[in-house]
PDB file of C-alpha atoms in Angstrom:
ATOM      1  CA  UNK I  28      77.828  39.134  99.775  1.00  0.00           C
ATOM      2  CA  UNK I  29      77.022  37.024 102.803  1.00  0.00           C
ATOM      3  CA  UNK I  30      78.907  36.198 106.590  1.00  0.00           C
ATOM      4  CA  UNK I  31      78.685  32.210 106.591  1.00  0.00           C
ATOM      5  CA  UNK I  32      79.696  30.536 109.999  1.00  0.00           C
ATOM      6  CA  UNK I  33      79.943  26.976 110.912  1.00  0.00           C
ATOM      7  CA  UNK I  34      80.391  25.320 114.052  1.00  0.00           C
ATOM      8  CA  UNK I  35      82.226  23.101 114.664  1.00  0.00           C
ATOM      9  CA  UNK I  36      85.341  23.834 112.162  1.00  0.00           C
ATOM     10  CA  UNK I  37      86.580  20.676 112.259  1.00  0.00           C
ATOM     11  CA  UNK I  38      85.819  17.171 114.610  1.00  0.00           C
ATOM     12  CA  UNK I  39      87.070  14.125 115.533  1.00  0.00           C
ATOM     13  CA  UNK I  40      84.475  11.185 115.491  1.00  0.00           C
ATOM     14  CA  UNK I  41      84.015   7.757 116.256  1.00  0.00           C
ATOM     15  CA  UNK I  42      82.473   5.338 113.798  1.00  0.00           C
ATOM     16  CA  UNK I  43      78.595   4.598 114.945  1.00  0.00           C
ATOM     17  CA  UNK I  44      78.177   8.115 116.255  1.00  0.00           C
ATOM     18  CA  UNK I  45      76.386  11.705 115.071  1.00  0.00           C
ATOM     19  CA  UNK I  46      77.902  15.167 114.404  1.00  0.00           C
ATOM     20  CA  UNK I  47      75.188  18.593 114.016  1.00  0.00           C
ATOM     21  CA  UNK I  48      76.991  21.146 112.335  1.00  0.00           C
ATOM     22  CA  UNK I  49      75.768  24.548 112.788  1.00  0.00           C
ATOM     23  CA  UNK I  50      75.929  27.327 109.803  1.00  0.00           C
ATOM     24  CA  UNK I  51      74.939  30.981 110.567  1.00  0.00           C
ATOM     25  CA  UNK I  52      74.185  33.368 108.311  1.00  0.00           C
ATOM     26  CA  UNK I  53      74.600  37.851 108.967  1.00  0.00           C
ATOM     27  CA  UNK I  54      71.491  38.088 106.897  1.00  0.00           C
ATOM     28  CA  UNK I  55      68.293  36.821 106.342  1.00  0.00           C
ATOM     29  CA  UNK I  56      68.017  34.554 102.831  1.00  0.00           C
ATOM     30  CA  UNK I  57      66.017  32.244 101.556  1.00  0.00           C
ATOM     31  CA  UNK I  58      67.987  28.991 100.428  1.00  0.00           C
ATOM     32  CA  UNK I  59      70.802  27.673 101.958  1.00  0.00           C
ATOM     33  CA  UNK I  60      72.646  24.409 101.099  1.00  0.00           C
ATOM     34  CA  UNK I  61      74.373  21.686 102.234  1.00  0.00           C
ATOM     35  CA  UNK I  62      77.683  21.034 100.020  1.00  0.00           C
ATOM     36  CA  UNK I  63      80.348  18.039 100.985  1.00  0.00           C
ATOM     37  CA  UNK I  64      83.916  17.860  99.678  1.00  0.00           C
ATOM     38  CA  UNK I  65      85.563  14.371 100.115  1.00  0.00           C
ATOM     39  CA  UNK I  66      89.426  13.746 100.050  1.00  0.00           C
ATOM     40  CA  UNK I  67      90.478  14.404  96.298  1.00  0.00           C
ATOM     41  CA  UNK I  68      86.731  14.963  95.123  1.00  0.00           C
ATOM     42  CA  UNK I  69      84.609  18.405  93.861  1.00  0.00           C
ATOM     43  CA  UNK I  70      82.202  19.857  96.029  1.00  0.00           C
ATOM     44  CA  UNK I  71      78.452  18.284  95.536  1.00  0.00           C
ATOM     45  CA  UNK I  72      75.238  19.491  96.658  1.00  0.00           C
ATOM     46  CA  UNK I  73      73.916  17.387  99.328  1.00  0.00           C
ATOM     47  CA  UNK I  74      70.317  19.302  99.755  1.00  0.00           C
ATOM     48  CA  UNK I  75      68.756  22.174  99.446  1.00  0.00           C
ATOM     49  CA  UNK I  76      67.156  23.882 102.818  1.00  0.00           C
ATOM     50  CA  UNK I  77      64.137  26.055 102.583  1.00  0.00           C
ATOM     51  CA  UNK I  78      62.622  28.167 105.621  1.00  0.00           C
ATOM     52  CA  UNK I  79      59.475  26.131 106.593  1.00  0.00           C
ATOM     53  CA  UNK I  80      59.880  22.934 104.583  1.00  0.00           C
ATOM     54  CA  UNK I  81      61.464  19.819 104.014  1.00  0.00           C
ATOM     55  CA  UNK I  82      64.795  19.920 103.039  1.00  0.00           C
ATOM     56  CA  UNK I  83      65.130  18.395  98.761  1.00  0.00           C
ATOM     57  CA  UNK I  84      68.249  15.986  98.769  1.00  0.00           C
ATOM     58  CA  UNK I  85      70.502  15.176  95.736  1.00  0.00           C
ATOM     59  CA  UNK I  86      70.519  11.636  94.214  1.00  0.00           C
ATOM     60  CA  UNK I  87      72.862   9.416  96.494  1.00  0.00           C
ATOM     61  CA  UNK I  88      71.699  11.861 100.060  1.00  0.00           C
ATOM     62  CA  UNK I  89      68.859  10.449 101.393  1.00  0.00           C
ATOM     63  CA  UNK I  90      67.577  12.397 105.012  1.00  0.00           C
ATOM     64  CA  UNK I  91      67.921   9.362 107.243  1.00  0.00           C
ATOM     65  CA  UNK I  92      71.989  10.128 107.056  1.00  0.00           C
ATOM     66  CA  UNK I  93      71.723  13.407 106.760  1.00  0.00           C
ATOM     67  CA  UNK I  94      68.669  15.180 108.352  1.00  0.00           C
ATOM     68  CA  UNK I  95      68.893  19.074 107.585  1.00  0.00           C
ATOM     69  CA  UNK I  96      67.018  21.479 110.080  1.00  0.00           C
ATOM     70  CA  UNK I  97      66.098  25.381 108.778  1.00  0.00           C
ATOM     71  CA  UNK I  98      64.207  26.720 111.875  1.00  0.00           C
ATOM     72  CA  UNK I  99      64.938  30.507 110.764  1.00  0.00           C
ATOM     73  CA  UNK I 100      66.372  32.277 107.688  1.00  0.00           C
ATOM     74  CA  UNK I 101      69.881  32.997 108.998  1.00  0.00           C
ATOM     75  CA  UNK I 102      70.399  29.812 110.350  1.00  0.00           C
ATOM     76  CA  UNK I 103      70.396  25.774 109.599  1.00  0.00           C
ATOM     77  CA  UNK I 104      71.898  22.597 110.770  1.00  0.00           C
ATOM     78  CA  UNK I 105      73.270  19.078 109.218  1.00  0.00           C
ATOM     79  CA  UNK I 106      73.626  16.280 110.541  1.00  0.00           C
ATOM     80  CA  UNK I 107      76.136  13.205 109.742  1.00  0.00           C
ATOM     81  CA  UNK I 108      73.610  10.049 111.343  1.00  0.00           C
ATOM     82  CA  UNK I 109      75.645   6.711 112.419  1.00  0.00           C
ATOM     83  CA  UNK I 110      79.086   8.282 110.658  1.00  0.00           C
ATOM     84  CA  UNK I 111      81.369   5.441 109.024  1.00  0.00           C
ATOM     85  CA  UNK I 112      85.194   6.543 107.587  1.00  0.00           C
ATOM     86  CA  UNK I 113      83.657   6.906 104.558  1.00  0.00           C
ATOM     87  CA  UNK I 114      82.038  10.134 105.896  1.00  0.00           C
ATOM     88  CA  UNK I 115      85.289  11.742 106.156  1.00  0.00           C
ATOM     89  CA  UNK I 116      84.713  14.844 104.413  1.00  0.00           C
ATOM     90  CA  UNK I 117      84.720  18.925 104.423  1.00  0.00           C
ATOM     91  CA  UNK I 118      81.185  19.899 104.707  1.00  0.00           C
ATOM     92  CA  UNK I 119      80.426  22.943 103.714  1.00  0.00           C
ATOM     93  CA  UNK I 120      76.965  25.160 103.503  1.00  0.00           C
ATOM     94  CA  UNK I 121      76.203  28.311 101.177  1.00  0.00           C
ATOM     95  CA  UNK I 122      73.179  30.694 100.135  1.00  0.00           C
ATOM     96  CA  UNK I 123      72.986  32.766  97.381  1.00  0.00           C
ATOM     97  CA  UNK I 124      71.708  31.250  94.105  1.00  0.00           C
ATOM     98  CA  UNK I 125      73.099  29.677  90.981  1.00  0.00           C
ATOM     99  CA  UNK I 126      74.757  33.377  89.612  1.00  0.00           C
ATOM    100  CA  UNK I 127      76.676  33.182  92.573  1.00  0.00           C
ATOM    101  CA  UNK I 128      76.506  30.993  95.851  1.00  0.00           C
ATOM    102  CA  UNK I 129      78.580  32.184  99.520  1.00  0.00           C
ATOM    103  CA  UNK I 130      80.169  29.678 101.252  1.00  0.00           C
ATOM    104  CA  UNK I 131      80.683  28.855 105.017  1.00  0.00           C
ATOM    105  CA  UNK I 132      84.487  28.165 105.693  1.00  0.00           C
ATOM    106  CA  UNK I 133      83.242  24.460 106.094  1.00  0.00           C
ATOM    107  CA  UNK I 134      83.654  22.003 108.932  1.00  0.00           C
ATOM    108  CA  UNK I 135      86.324  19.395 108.296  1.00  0.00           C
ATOM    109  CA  UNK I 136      84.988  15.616 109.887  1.00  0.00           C
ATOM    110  CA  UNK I 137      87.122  13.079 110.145  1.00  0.00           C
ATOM    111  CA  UNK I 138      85.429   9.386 111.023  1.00  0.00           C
ATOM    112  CA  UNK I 139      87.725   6.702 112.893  1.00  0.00           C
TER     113      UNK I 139
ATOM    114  CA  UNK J  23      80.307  10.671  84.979  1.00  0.00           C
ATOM    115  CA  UNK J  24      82.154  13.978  86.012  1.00  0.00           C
ATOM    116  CA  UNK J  25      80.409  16.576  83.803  1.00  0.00           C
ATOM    117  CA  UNK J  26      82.761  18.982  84.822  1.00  0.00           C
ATOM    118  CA  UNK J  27      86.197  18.174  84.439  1.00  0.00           C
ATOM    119  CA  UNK J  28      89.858  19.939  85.389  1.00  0.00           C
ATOM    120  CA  UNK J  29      92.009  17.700  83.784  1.00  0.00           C
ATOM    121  CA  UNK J  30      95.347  19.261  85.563  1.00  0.00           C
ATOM    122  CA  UNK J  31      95.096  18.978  89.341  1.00  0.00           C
ATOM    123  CA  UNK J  32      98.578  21.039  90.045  1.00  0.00           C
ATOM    124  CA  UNK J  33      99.907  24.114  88.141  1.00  0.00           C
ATOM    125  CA  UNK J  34     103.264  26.113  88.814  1.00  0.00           C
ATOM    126  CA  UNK J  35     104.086  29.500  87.483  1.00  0.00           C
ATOM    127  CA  UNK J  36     106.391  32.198  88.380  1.00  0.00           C
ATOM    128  CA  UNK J  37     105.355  35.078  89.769  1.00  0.00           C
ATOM    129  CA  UNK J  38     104.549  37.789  87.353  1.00  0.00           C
ATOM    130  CA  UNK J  39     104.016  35.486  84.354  1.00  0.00           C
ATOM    131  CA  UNK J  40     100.444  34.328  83.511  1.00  0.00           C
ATOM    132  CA  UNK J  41      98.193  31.877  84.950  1.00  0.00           C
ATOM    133  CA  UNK J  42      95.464  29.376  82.863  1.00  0.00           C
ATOM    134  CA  UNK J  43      93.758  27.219  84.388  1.00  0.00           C
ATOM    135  CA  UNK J  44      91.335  24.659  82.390  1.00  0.00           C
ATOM    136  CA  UNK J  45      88.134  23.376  82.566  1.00  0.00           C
ATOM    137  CA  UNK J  46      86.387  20.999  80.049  1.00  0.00           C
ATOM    138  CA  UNK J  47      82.362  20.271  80.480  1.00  0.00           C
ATOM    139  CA  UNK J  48      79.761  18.288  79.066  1.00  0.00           C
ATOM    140  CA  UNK J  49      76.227  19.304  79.723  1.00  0.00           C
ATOM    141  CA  UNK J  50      75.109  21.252  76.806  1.00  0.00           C
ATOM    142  CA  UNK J  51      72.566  22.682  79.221  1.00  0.00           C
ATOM    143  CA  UNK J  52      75.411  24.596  81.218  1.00  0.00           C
ATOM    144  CA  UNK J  53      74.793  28.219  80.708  1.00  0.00           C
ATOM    145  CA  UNK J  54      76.556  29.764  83.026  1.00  0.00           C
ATOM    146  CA  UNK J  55      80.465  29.191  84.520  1.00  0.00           C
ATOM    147  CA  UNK J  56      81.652  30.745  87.807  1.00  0.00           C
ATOM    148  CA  UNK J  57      85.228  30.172  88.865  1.00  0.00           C
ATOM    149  CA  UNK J  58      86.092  29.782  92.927  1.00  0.00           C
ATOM    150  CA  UNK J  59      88.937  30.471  94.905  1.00  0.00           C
ATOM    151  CA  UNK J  60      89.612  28.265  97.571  1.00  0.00           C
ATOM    152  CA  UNK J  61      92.761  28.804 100.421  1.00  0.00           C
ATOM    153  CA  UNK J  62      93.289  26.322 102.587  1.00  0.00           C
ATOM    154  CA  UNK J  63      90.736  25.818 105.748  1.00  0.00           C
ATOM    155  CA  UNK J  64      87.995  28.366 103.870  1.00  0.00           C
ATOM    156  CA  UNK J  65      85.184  28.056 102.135  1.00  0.00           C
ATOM    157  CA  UNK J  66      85.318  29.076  98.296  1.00  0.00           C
ATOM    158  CA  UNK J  67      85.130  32.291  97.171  1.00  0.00           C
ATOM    159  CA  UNK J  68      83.646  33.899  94.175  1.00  0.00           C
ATOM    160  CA  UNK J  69      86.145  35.034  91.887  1.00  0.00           C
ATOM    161  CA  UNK J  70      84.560  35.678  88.238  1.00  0.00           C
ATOM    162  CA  UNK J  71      81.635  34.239  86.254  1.00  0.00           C
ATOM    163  CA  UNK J  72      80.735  34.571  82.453  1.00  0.00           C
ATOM    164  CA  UNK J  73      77.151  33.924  80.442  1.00  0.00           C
ATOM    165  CA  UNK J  74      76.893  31.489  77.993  1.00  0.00           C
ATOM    166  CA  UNK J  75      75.960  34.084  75.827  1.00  0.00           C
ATOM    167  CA  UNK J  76      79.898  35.612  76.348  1.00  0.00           C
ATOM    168  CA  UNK J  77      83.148  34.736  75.320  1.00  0.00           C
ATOM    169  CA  UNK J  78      85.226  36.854  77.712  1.00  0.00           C
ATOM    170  CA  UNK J  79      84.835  37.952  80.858  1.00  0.00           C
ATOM    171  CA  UNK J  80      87.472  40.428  82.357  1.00  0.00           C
ATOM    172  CA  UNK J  81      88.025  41.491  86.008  1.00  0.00           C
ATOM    173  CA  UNK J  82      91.097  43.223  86.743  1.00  0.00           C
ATOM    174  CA  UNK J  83      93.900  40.399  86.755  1.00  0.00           C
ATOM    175  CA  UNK J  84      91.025  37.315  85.774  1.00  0.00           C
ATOM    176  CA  UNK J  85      89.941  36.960  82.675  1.00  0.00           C
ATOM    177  CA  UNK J  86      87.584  33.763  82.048  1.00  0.00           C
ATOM    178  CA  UNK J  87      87.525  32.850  78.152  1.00  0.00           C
ATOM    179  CA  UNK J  88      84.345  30.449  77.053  1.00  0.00           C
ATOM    180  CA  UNK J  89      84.456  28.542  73.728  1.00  0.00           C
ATOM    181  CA  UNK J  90      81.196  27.111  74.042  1.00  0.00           C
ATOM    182  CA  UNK J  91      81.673  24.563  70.543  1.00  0.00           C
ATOM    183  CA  UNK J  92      84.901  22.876  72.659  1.00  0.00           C
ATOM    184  CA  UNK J  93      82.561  23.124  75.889  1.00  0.00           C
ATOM    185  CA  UNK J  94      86.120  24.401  77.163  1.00  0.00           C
ATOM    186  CA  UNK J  95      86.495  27.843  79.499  1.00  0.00           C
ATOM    187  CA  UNK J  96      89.636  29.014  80.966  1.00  0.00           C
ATOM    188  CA  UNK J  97      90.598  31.185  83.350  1.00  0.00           C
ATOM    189  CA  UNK J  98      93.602  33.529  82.967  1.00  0.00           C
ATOM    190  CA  UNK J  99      95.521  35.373  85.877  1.00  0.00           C
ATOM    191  CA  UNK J 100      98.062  38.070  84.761  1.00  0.00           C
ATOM    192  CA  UNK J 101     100.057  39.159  86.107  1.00  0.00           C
ATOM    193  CA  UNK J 102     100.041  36.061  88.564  1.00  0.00           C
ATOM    194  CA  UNK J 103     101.294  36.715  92.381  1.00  0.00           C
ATOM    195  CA  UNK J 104     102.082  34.628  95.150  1.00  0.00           C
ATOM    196  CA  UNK J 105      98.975  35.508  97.040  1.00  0.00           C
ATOM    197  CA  UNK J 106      96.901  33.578  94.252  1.00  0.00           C
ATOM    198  CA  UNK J 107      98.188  30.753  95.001  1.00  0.00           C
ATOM    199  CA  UNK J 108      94.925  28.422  95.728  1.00  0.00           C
ATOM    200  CA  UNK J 109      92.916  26.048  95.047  1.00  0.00           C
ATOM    201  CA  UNK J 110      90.468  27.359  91.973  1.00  0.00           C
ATOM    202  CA  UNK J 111      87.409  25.034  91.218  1.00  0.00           C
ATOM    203  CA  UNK J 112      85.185  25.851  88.240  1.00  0.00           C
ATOM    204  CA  UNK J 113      81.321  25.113  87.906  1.00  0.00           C
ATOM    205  CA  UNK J 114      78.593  25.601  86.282  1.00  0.00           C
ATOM    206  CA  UNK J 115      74.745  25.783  86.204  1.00  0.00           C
ATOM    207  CA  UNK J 116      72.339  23.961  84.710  1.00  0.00           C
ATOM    208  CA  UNK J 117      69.634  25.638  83.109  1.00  0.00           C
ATOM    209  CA  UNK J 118      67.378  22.646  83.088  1.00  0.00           C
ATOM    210  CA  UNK J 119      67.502  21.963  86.902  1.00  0.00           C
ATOM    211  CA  UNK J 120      66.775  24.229  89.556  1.00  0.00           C
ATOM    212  CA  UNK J 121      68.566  27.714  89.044  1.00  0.00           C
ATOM    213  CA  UNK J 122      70.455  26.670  92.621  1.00  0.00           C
ATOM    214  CA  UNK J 123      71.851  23.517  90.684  1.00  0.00           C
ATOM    215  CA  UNK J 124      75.857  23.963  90.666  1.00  0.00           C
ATOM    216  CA  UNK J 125      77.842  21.200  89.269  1.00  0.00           C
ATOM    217  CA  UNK J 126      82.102  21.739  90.075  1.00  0.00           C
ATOM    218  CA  UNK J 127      85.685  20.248  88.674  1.00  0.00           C
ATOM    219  CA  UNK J 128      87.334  18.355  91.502  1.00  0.00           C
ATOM    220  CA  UNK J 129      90.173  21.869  91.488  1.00  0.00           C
ATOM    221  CA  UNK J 130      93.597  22.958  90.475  1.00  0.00           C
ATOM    222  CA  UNK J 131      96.388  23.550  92.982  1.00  0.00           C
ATOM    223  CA  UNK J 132      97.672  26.925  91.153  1.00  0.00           C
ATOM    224  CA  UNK J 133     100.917  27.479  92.918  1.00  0.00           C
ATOM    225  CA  UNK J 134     102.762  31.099  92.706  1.00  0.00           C
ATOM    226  CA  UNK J 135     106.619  31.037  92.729  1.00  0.00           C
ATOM    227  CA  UNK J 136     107.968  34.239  94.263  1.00  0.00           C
TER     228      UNK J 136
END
């Protein structure tokens, strides 16, 4: 199994602006991902991140709204661009691989 | 379209009597099923998984049945306790996308009655 922190747990926004949360991991791996959980709603992949390349989004994420940074292999960063309410969400981030995926205890965003 | 569903979003049980919790899918290129625990402000946890070459997977208290002609698993908890009272979200992977590719229900809010 895998440690998963994120930073900030949870945040208070105003429409217009940008949140970076932060997910560590206590071991090196090699994918990590980028889930979000709205109100009522499953969890669904946003992207995939990858050590040294560009992050592959889902249909519906496109990297202008959500740019995804992987600088090293225990750590990466989201970010929410130019947030509306409808970004209210849990967003949560994982490694492991499609046997069995970690999670981060996710960072709860709430958009005014 | 939801191609994994949980059809019941709440479930009650008293404590010491069993626990099933649904799931219904409908990509026949699921092939394999993981169920997650989820307590409120955490991140899911890996509870129990089965093949799509299985029909049972058992893990102490968890037991995950697959019937893969309904494209129906279920998970059963017995006996159930207070402390598994959760959220528990089932998904599955896609064998045609990437091997990452995990697809989840929306949940059931199992709740444990002392």
């Amino acid at each position: 199994s895998a440690v998963i922190s994120q930073k900030p747990s949870r945040d208070i926004c105003q429409r217009g602006t940008s949140l970076t949360i932060q997910c560590q991991v206590d071991s090196q791996v090699t994918m990590m991902f980028w889930y979000r959980q709205q109100p009522g709603q499953s969890l669904t992949l946003i992207a995939t991140a990858n050590q040294g390349s560009e992050a592959t989004y889902e249909s519906g994420f496109v990297i202008d709204k959500f740019p995804i940074s992987r600088p090293n292999l225990t750590f990466s960063t989201l970010t929410v661009s130019n947030m509306s309410p409808e970004d209210s969400s849990i967003y949560l981030c994982s490694v492991g691989s499609g046997y069995e995926q970690f999670f981060g205890p996710g960072t709860r965003l709430t958009v005014l | 379209d939801q191609q994994v569903k949980q059809n019941s979003p709440s479930l009650s049980v008293q404590e010491g009597r069993i626990s099933i919790l649904n799931c219904d899918y409908t990509n026949s290129m699921f092939d394999y099923f993981l169920w997650y625990k989820k307590y409120p402000a955490e991140g899911p946890t890996f509870l129990i998984s089965i093949s799509s070459i299985k029909d049972k997977n058992e893990d102490g208290r968890f037991t995950v049945f697959l019937n893969k002609s309904a494209k129906h698993l279920s998970l059963h908890i017995v006996p159930s306790q207070p402390g598994d009272s959760a959220v528990y979200f089932c998904a599955a992977r896609d064998s045609g996308a990437g091997s990452y590719q995990l697809t989840f229900g929306k949940g059931t809010k199992l709740s444990v009655i002392p």
